[in-house]
Amino acid sequence: MIRQLNAFYTDKEVLKGINIDILSNSVTAIIGPSGCGKSTFIRSLNRINDLIPGFRITGEVIYRDKNIYDKDVDVDDLRRRIGMVFQKPNPFPKSIYENIAYGLRIYGINEKQKLDEAVESSLKKAALWDEVKDNLNRNALTLSGGQQQRLCIARALATEPDVLLLDEPCSATDPISTAKIEELIYQLKQNYTIVIVTHNMQQAARVSDQAGFFMLGELIEFGKTEDIFKAPKDKRTEDYITGRFG
Amino acid sequence: MLSNKRFVLKFKEFLIEKLLFLCSLLSVFTTIGIILVLSFESIKFFKEVPITKFLTDTQWTPLFINKHFGILPLLCGTFLTTLIAISVAVPVGLISAIYLSEYASWRIRNIVKPLTEILAAVPTVVYGYFALLFLTPLLKKIIPSLSGFNALSSGIVMGIMIIPMVSSLSEDAMRAVPMGLREGAYAVGSSRLQVSLRVVLPAASSGITAALILAISRAIGETMIVAIAAGQQPRLTLNPLVPIETITAYIVQVSLGDTPHGTLEYRTIFVCGMTLFLLTFILNIFSYKLKKRFQEIYE
Ligand SMILES: Nc1ncnc2c1ncn2[C@@H]1O[C@H](COP(=O)(O)OP(=O)(O)OP(=O)(O)O)[C@@H](O)[C@H]1O
Ligand SMILES: [Mg+2]
């Protein structure tokens, strides 16, 4: 649940009074034109924006009855439970195996068997297993862009978070792996809460239960995906969805 | 008329370009000249002293009546002081690089960086006397058996001298690691220390290694400190407490003495110079290769 969220980059306001109630075990899609603050919004939900110098935020993000921006929150632990896949694929310059094992290793899990299992199941979930199973020691940077992005999804799944933030996870993947990722999102929904930013209207319509439309840092409309796409209340939402601008 | 003016302009530009080209050639020619002189004199040297003797004899006494020309004791001295310097400079330099690149705010960085650069600008002769007149007496209180001239204090001071180099080059390598990698690591719940040590440091490793090799080659070539504080006794030992002599210090010793031109003793300078040149040249090539590989990864 998000209340009155405002975000700034060195005093430039990029999010203005956002209120969204994200339901657990469902998929929430964020859509809107480029530069409207979608990434900023989703990156505020696991406090990864804290790393950007000059970033400031007001308002509350309530997760498990607690504001994640409270002073006594353990940020590392929070990020472990709220996984994230970034807009640009960012695999570590290590082997495929180590990329996924990393999240477990920093948590002190080093038994080979556990790591093997986690690597295999995460790669399978992210629809990458068949392509890389023969050479898990390959450097992750030699994968294609789409494969790298799926590797990042696998990396986020390996630590078994309960919320998954996806910032345009399919912007670099081909239709087949996109379909696989959508299938994955559909399956994960039973156990995870998912927030996904996407530029693809059909995708938002297909995978999400509720959707929010952002424009110039404001949340224009939020509601059930069906309602947003079939009967948008706001003229701007309608124009955007039907492709009249943005 | 007009075309004439243009011709003059063109000609001027032509002259300037050639002049600049000649300037850049100058440094190339100097290098080639140095290599030629070194090789020329070295060849003459090896006509009198067989190269096997040079590489295997365990004594270096060209200035004595009973002459021996084994480079090993000098190499050993150079190796010893370099080793001590590196074991001081690497931990301190790396820790400070990690701090500056991953922890410090830009305000702190803007204060610390110029300060370390001052450390790099201190003339080496000052460091030399610092080792001889300050550090050695100080260490003597802890290790009474320490000689007045020794590898230990010159090595330590040399290490202090190259800390800024290690720190600043490693920091550059670490900053070149894309922000996205750090975000990826934080996003699975890493602490700052884990991000620094497990992601940024390995990702920057070839750049850091390149920096370390440059630092080693700087230590090998360092002259003033060891000439002042390490002694003039070529000795095949790894004991840091006794006087030794490095290749560079030997060159200073002979150059300052009254060794006549064209003698065998005189040529030892060039053989030593050649050895030094080869050592640092090989190291620099390594460093260059590594650095290139590092740049390729992030393009
Ligand atoms: N690090 C930053 N420093 C300053 N301004 C930023 C920074 N990151 C983003 N912005 C600005 O904040 C606004 C919102 O950016 P954001 O990345 O959230 O947009 P977006 O909706 O994700 O766009 P896209 O669809 O292109 O990914 C933009 O105007 C952008 O220029
Ligand atoms: Mg974005």
PDB file of N, CA and C in Angstrom, chain B residues 30-106:
ATOM      1  N   THR B  30      64.363   9.479 -28.259  1.00  0.00           N
ATOM      2  CA  THR B  30      65.112   9.397 -27.010  1.00  0.00           C
ATOM      3  C   THR B  30      65.071   7.978 -26.476  1.00  0.00           C
ATOM      4  N   THR B  31      63.851   7.407 -26.458  1.00  0.00           N
ATOM      5  CA  THR B  31      63.710   6.045 -25.961  1.00  0.00           C
ATOM      6  C   THR B  31      64.565   5.087 -26.766  1.00  0.00           C
ATOM      7  N   ILE B  32      64.462   5.191 -28.101  1.00  0.00           N
ATOM      8  CA  ILE B  32      65.247   4.295 -28.947  1.00  0.00           C
ATOM      9  C   ILE B  32      66.734   4.488 -28.690  1.00  0.00           C
ATOM     10  N   GLY B  33      67.130   5.767 -28.548  1.00  0.00           N
ATOM     11  CA  GLY B  33      68.538   6.064 -28.282  1.00  0.00           C
ATOM     12  C   GLY B  33      69.014   5.395 -27.002  1.00  0.00           C
ATOM     13  N   ILE B  34      68.208   5.513 -25.951  1.00  0.00           N
ATOM     14  CA  ILE B  34      68.589   4.908 -24.673  1.00  0.00           C
ATOM     15  C   ILE B  34      68.744   3.397 -24.821  1.00  0.00           C
ATOM     16  N   ILE B  35      67.764   2.788 -25.488  1.00  0.00           N
ATOM     17  CA  ILE B  35      67.833   1.333 -25.662  1.00  0.00           C
ATOM     18  C   ILE B  35      69.092   0.952 -26.435  1.00  0.00           C
ATOM     19  N   LEU B  36      69.422   1.735 -27.477  1.00  0.00           N
ATOM     20  CA  LEU B  36      70.602   1.434 -28.283  1.00  0.00           C
ATOM     21  C   LEU B  36      71.880   1.498 -27.449  1.00  0.00           C
ATOM     22  N   VAL B  37      72.025   2.590 -26.703  1.00  0.00           N
ATOM     23  CA  VAL B  37      73.226   2.740 -25.883  1.00  0.00           C
ATOM     24  C   VAL B  37      73.331   1.595 -24.879  1.00  0.00           C
ATOM     25  N   LEU B  38      72.202   1.291 -24.219  1.00  0.00           N
ATOM     26  CA  LEU B  38      72.192   0.206 -23.241  1.00  0.00           C
ATOM     27  C   LEU B  38      72.626  -1.111 -23.886  1.00  0.00           C
ATOM     28  N   SER B  39      72.048  -1.420 -25.050  1.00  0.00           N
ATOM     29  CA  SER B  39      72.366  -2.696 -25.693  1.00  0.00           C
ATOM     30  C   SER B  39      73.833  -2.720 -26.117  1.00  0.00           C
ATOM     31  N   PHE B  40      74.271  -1.621 -26.693  1.00  0.00           N
ATOM     32  CA  PHE B  40      75.634  -1.513 -27.228  1.00  0.00           C
ATOM     33  C   PHE B  40      76.664  -1.791 -26.126  1.00  0.00           C
ATOM     34  N   GLU B  41      76.499  -1.101 -24.997  1.00  0.00           N
ATOM     35  CA  GLU B  41      77.443  -1.255 -23.900  1.00  0.00           C
ATOM     36  C   GLU B  41      77.313  -2.637 -23.257  1.00  0.00           C
ATOM     37  N   SER B  42      76.066  -3.145 -23.212  1.00  0.00           N
ATOM     38  CA  SER B  42      75.847  -4.455 -22.608  1.00  0.00           C
ATOM     39  C   SER B  42      76.549  -5.541 -23.419  1.00  0.00           C
ATOM     40  N   ILE B  43      76.450  -5.404 -24.737  1.00  0.00           N
ATOM     41  CA  ILE B  43      77.101  -6.404 -25.601  1.00  0.00           C
ATOM     42  C   ILE B  43      78.605  -6.418 -25.344  1.00  0.00           C
ATOM     43  N   LYS B  44      79.171  -5.209 -25.254  1.00  0.00           N
ATOM     44  CA  LYS B  44      80.607  -5.121 -24.962  1.00  0.00           C
ATOM     45  C   LYS B  44      80.919  -5.799 -23.634  1.00  0.00           C
ATOM     46  N   PHE B  45      80.038  -5.601 -22.675  1.00  0.00           N
ATOM     47  CA  PHE B  45      80.229  -6.182 -21.354  1.00  0.00           C
ATOM     48  C   PHE B  45      80.233  -7.706 -21.431  1.00  0.00           C
ATOM     49  N   PHE B  46      79.258  -8.234 -22.177  1.00  0.00           N
ATOM     50  CA  PHE B  46      79.143  -9.690 -22.233  1.00  0.00           C
ATOM     51  C   PHE B  46      80.249 -10.333 -23.054  1.00  0.00           C
ATOM     52  N   LYS B  47      80.993  -9.521 -23.792  1.00  0.00           N
ATOM     53  CA  LYS B  47      82.168 -10.070 -24.479  1.00  0.00           C
ATOM     54  C   LYS B  47      83.245 -10.433 -23.464  1.00  0.00           C
ATOM     55  N   GLU B  48      83.265  -9.718 -22.341  1.00  0.00           N
ATOM     56  CA  GLU B  48      84.297  -9.980 -21.336  1.00  0.00           C
ATOM     57  C   GLU B  48      83.791 -10.894 -20.215  1.00  0.00           C
ATOM     58  N   VAL B  49      82.522 -10.735 -19.888  1.00  0.00           N
ATOM     59  CA  VAL B  49      81.950 -11.577 -18.836  1.00  0.00           C
ATOM     60  C   VAL B  49      80.856 -12.439 -19.454  1.00  0.00           C
ATOM     61  N   PRO B  50      81.006 -13.760 -19.402  1.00  0.00           N
ATOM     62  CA  PRO B  50      79.974 -14.610 -20.009  1.00  0.00           C
ATOM     63  C   PRO B  50      78.625 -14.426 -19.323  1.00  0.00           C
ATOM     64  N   ILE B  51      77.564 -14.489 -20.126  1.00  0.00           N
ATOM     65  CA  ILE B  51      76.226 -14.197 -19.600  1.00  0.00           C
ATOM     66  C   ILE B  51      75.808 -15.198 -18.523  1.00  0.00           C
ATOM     67  N   THR B  52      76.322 -16.443 -18.642  1.00  0.00           N
ATOM     68  CA  THR B  52      75.981 -17.447 -17.627  1.00  0.00           C
ATOM     69  C   THR B  52      76.539 -17.043 -16.261  1.00  0.00           C
ATOM     70  N   LYS B  53      77.768 -16.535 -16.270  1.00  0.00           N
ATOM     71  CA  LYS B  53      78.371 -16.037 -15.018  1.00  0.00           C
ATOM     72  C   LYS B  53      77.516 -14.927 -14.425  1.00  0.00           C
ATOM     73  N   PHE B  54      77.114 -14.025 -15.320  1.00  0.00           N
ATOM     74  CA  PHE B  54      76.323 -12.868 -14.923  1.00  0.00           C
ATOM     75  C   PHE B  54      75.027 -13.300 -14.235  1.00  0.00           C
ATOM     76  N   LEU B  55      74.423 -14.356 -14.760  1.00  0.00           N
ATOM     77  CA  LEU B  55      73.117 -14.778 -14.234  1.00  0.00           C
ATOM     78  C   LEU B  55      73.208 -15.734 -13.053  1.00  0.00           C
ATOM     79  N   THR B  56      74.390 -16.420 -12.892  1.00  0.00           N
ATOM     80  CA  THR B  56      74.429 -17.446 -11.846  1.00  0.00           C
ATOM     81  C   THR B  56      75.388 -17.135 -10.695  1.00  0.00           C
ATOM     82  N   ASP B  57      76.391 -16.337 -10.932  1.00  0.00           N
ATOM     83  CA  ASP B  57      77.343 -16.019  -9.855  1.00  0.00           C
ATOM     84  C   ASP B  57      76.594 -15.354  -8.696  1.00  0.00           C
ATOM     85  N   THR B  58      76.940 -15.747  -7.483  1.00  0.00           N
ATOM     86  CA  THR B  58      76.191 -15.215  -6.346  1.00  0.00           C
ATOM     87  C   THR B  58      76.881 -14.028  -5.683  1.00  0.00           C
ATOM     88  N   GLN B  59      77.906 -13.506  -6.347  1.00  0.00           N
ATOM     89  CA  GLN B  59      78.564 -12.333  -5.775  1.00  0.00           C
ATOM     90  C   GLN B  59      78.647 -11.211  -6.784  1.00  0.00           C
ATOM     91  N   TRP B  60      78.580 -10.005  -6.294  1.00  0.00           N
ATOM     92  CA  TRP B  60      78.666  -8.820  -7.151  1.00  0.00           C
ATOM     93  C   TRP B  60      79.716  -7.897  -6.551  1.00  0.00           C
ATOM     94  N   THR B  61      80.965  -8.002  -7.081  1.00  0.00           N
ATOM     95  CA  THR B  61      82.052  -7.201  -6.508  1.00  0.00           C
ATOM     96  C   THR B  61      82.902  -6.580  -7.601  1.00  0.00           C
ATOM     97  N   PRO B  62      82.307  -5.835  -8.526  1.00  0.00           N
ATOM     98  CA  PRO B  62      83.072  -5.301  -9.672  1.00  0.00           C
ATOM     99  C   PRO B  62      84.114  -4.271  -9.243  1.00  0.00           C
ATOM    100  N   LEU B  63      83.941  -3.688  -8.055  1.00  0.00           N
ATOM    101  CA  LEU B  63      84.848  -2.607  -7.670  1.00  0.00           C
ATOM    102  C   LEU B  63      85.992  -3.114  -6.804  1.00  0.00           C
ATOM    103  N   PHE B  64      85.976  -4.415  -6.497  1.00  0.00           N
ATOM    104  CA  PHE B  64      87.038  -4.974  -5.666  1.00  0.00           C
ATOM    105  C   PHE B  64      88.119  -5.572  -6.553  1.00  0.00           C
ATOM    106  N   ILE B  65      89.201  -6.014  -5.882  1.00  0.00           N
ATOM    107  CA  ILE B  65      90.279  -6.628  -6.658  1.00  0.00           C
ATOM    108  C   ILE B  65      89.834  -7.988  -7.173  1.00  0.00           C
ATOM    109  N   ASN B  66      89.204  -8.749  -6.281  1.00  0.00           N
ATOM    110  CA  ASN B  66      88.663 -10.050  -6.678  1.00  0.00           C
ATOM    111  C   ASN B  66      87.263  -9.833  -7.263  1.00  0.00           C
ATOM    112  N   LYS B  67      87.207  -9.686  -8.587  1.00  0.00           N
ATOM    113  CA  LYS B  67      85.956  -9.244  -9.200  1.00  0.00           C
ATOM    114  C   LYS B  67      84.983 -10.385  -9.455  1.00  0.00           C
ATOM    115  N   HIS B  68      83.730 -10.172  -9.091  1.00  0.00           N
ATOM    116  CA  HIS B  68      82.646 -11.085  -9.447  1.00  0.00           C
ATOM    117  C   HIS B  68      81.526 -10.271 -10.073  1.00  0.00           C
ATOM    118  N   PHE B  69      80.887 -10.863 -11.083  1.00  0.00           N
ATOM    119  CA  PHE B  69      79.821 -10.112 -11.759  1.00  0.00           C
ATOM    120  C   PHE B  69      78.493 -10.869 -11.763  1.00  0.00           C
ATOM    121  N   GLY B  70      78.035 -11.275 -10.607  1.00  0.00           N
ATOM    122  CA  GLY B  70      76.734 -11.962 -10.548  1.00  0.00           C
ATOM    123  C   GLY B  70      75.641 -10.971 -10.186  1.00  0.00           C
ATOM    124  N   ILE B  71      74.624 -10.865 -11.028  1.00  0.00           N
ATOM    125  CA  ILE B  71      73.576  -9.866 -10.804  1.00  0.00           C
ATOM    126  C   ILE B  71      72.634 -10.276  -9.660  1.00  0.00           C
ATOM    127  N   LEU B  72      72.638 -11.569  -9.315  1.00  0.00           N
ATOM    128  CA  LEU B  72      71.664 -12.080  -8.334  1.00  0.00           C
ATOM    129  C   LEU B  72      71.565 -11.280  -7.024  1.00  0.00           C
ATOM    130  N   PRO B  73      72.692 -10.932  -6.389  1.00  0.00           N
ATOM    131  CA  PRO B  73      72.564 -10.166  -5.134  1.00  0.00           C
ATOM    132  C   PRO B  73      71.826  -8.848  -5.328  1.00  0.00           C
ATOM    133  N   LEU B  74      72.115  -8.150  -6.434  1.00  0.00           N
ATOM    134  CA  LEU B  74      71.427  -6.882  -6.687  1.00  0.00           C
ATOM    135  C   LEU B  74      69.946  -7.114  -6.950  1.00  0.00           C
ATOM    136  N   LEU B  75      69.660  -8.132  -7.778  1.00  0.00           N
ATOM    137  CA  LEU B  75      68.268  -8.471  -8.059  1.00  0.00           C
ATOM    138  C   LEU B  75      67.531  -8.794  -6.764  1.00  0.00           C
ATOM    139  N   CYS B  76      68.238  -9.542  -5.912  1.00  0.00           N
ATOM    140  CA  CYS B  76      67.647  -9.937  -4.648  1.00  0.00           C
ATOM    141  C   CYS B  76      67.325  -8.709  -3.800  1.00  0.00           C
ATOM    142  N   GLY B  77      68.247  -7.741  -3.775  1.00  0.00           N
ATOM    143  CA  GLY B  77      68.003  -6.514  -3.019  1.00  0.00           C
ATOM    144  C   GLY B  77      66.801  -5.769  -3.557  1.00  0.00           C
ATOM    145  N   THR B  78      66.731  -5.657  -4.872  1.00  0.00           N
ATOM    146  CA  THR B  78      65.595  -4.991  -5.500  1.00  0.00           C
ATOM    147  C   THR B  78      64.301  -5.719  -5.172  1.00  0.00           C
ATOM    148  N   PHE B  79      64.370  -7.054  -5.282  1.00  0.00           N
ATOM    149  CA  PHE B  79      63.191  -7.866  -5.001  1.00  0.00           C
ATOM    150  C   PHE B  79      62.713  -7.670  -3.558  1.00  0.00           C
ATOM    151  N   LEU B  80      63.678  -7.681  -2.642  1.00  0.00           N
ATOM    152  CA  LEU B  80      63.328  -7.577  -1.225  1.00  0.00           C
ATOM    153  C   LEU B  80      62.657  -6.246  -0.891  1.00  0.00           C
ATOM    154  N   THR B  81      63.281  -5.139  -1.326  1.00  0.00           N
ATOM    155  CA  THR B  81      62.688  -3.832  -1.006  1.00  0.00           C
ATOM    156  C   THR B  81      61.328  -3.682  -1.687  1.00  0.00           C
ATOM    157  N   THR B  82      61.226  -4.182  -2.935  1.00  0.00           N
ATOM    158  CA  THR B  82      59.951  -4.088  -3.647  1.00  0.00           C
ATOM    159  C   THR B  82      58.871  -4.874  -2.915  1.00  0.00           C
ATOM    160  N   LEU B  83      59.236  -6.070  -2.463  1.00  0.00           N
ATOM    161  CA  LEU B  83      58.277  -6.912  -1.746  1.00  0.00           C
ATOM    162  C   LEU B  83      57.759  -6.210  -0.492  1.00  0.00           C
ATOM    163  N   ILE B  84      58.681  -5.627   0.264  1.00  0.00           N
ATOM    164  CA  ILE B  84      58.268  -4.925   1.482  1.00  0.00           C
ATOM    165  C   ILE B  84      57.362  -3.746   1.134  1.00  0.00           C
ATOM    166  N   ALA B  85      57.775  -2.995   0.099  1.00  0.00           N
ATOM    167  CA  ALA B  85      56.983  -1.830  -0.303  1.00  0.00           C
ATOM    168  C   ALA B  85      55.578  -2.244  -0.706  1.00  0.00           C
ATOM    169  N   ILE B  86      55.494  -3.319  -1.487  1.00  0.00           N
ATOM    170  CA  ILE B  86      54.194  -3.753  -1.981  1.00  0.00           C
ATOM    171  C   ILE B  86      53.313  -4.245  -0.835  1.00  0.00           C
ATOM    172  N   SER B  87      53.944  -4.941   0.119  1.00  0.00           N
ATOM    173  CA  SER B  87      53.078  -5.442   1.197  1.00  0.00           C
ATOM    174  C   SER B  87      52.602  -4.320   2.109  1.00  0.00           C
ATOM    175  N   VAL B  88      53.244  -3.169   2.041  1.00  0.00           N
ATOM    176  CA  VAL B  88      52.694  -2.001   2.744  1.00  0.00           C
ATOM    177  C   VAL B  88      51.641  -1.317   1.875  1.00  0.00           C
ATOM    178  N   ALA B  89      51.978  -1.110   0.603  1.00  0.00           N
ATOM    179  CA  ALA B  89      51.137  -0.258  -0.256  1.00  0.00           C
ATOM    180  C   ALA B  89      49.841  -0.929  -0.685  1.00  0.00           C
ATOM    181  N   VAL B  90      49.881  -2.242  -0.916  1.00  0.00           N
ATOM    182  CA  VAL B  90      48.676  -2.891  -1.445  1.00  0.00           C
ATOM    183  C   VAL B  90      47.519  -2.898  -0.452  1.00  0.00           C
ATOM    184  N   PRO B  91      47.722  -3.384   0.770  1.00  0.00           N
ATOM    185  CA  PRO B  91      46.563  -3.365   1.684  1.00  0.00           C
ATOM    186  C   PRO B  91      46.067  -1.948   1.955  1.00  0.00           C
ATOM    187  N   VAL B  92      46.986  -1.060   2.286  1.00  0.00           N
ATOM    188  CA  VAL B  92      46.551   0.305   2.608  1.00  0.00           C
ATOM    189  C   VAL B  92      45.911   0.975   1.393  1.00  0.00           C
ATOM    190  N   GLY B  93      46.566   0.835   0.237  1.00  0.00           N
ATOM    191  CA  GLY B  93      46.060   1.466  -0.979  1.00  0.00           C
ATOM    192  C   GLY B  93      44.694   0.925  -1.379  1.00  0.00           C
ATOM    193  N   LEU B  94      44.530  -0.392  -1.289  1.00  0.00           N
ATOM    194  CA  LEU B  94      43.255  -0.987  -1.687  1.00  0.00           C
ATOM    195  C   LEU B  94      42.132  -0.590  -0.742  1.00  0.00           C
ATOM    196  N   ILE B  95      42.420  -0.632   0.548  1.00  0.00           N
ATOM    197  CA  ILE B  95      41.382  -0.260   1.505  1.00  0.00           C
ATOM    198  C   ILE B  95      40.968   1.187   1.283  1.00  0.00           C
ATOM    199  N   SER B  96      41.955   2.045   1.045  1.00  0.00           N
ATOM    200  CA  SER B  96      41.591   3.444   0.854  1.00  0.00           C
ATOM    201  C   SER B  96      40.824   3.620  -0.461  1.00  0.00           C
ATOM    202  N   ALA B  97      41.164   2.811  -1.487  1.00  0.00           N
ATOM    203  CA  ALA B  97      40.413   2.892  -2.748  1.00  0.00           C
ATOM    204  C   ALA B  97      38.969   2.448  -2.547  1.00  0.00           C
ATOM    205  N   ILE B  98      38.780   1.357  -1.804  1.00  0.00           N
ATOM    206  CA  ILE B  98      37.417   0.880  -1.544  1.00  0.00           C
ATOM    207  C   ILE B  98      36.638   1.940  -0.788  1.00  0.00           C
ATOM    208  N   TYR B  99      37.295   2.519   0.208  1.00  0.00           N
ATOM    209  CA  TYR B  99      36.618   3.554   0.983  1.00  0.00           C
ATOM    210  C   TYR B  99      36.227   4.731   0.090  1.00  0.00           C
ATOM    211  N   LEU B 100      37.187   5.219  -0.690  1.00  0.00           N
ATOM    212  CA  LEU B 100      36.921   6.410  -1.498  1.00  0.00           C
ATOM    213  C   LEU B 100      35.859   6.138  -2.563  1.00  0.00           C
ATOM    214  N   SER B 101      35.905   4.936  -3.159  1.00  0.00           N
ATOM    215  CA  SER B 101      34.987   4.687  -4.257  1.00  0.00           C
ATOM    216  C   SER B 101      33.597   4.251  -3.779  1.00  0.00           C
ATOM    217  N   GLU B 102      33.530   3.487  -2.685  1.00  0.00           N
ATOM    218  CA  GLU B 102      32.241   2.911  -2.301  1.00  0.00           C
ATOM    219  C   GLU B 102      31.601   3.551  -1.077  1.00  0.00           C
ATOM    220  N   TYR B 103      32.379   4.161  -0.223  1.00  0.00           N
ATOM    221  CA  TYR B 103      31.819   4.652   1.029  1.00  0.00           C
ATOM    222  C   TYR B 103      31.766   6.171   1.126  1.00  0.00           C
ATOM    223  N   ALA B 104      32.867   6.825   0.751  1.00  0.00           N
ATOM    224  CA  ALA B 104      32.983   8.253   1.026  1.00  0.00           C
ATOM    225  C   ALA B 104      31.977   9.067   0.233  1.00  0.00           C
ATOM    226  N   SER B 105      31.473  10.121   0.831  1.00  0.00           N
ATOM    227  CA  SER B 105      30.642  11.056   0.094  1.00  0.00           C
ATOM    228  C   SER B 105      31.555  11.902  -0.778  1.00  0.00           C
ATOM    229  N   TRP B 106      30.990  12.559  -1.768  1.00  0.00           N
ATOM    230  CA  TRP B 106      31.854  13.301  -2.680  1.00  0.00           C
ATOM    231  C   TRP B 106      32.602  14.406  -1.960  1.00  0.00           C
TER     232      TRP B 106
END
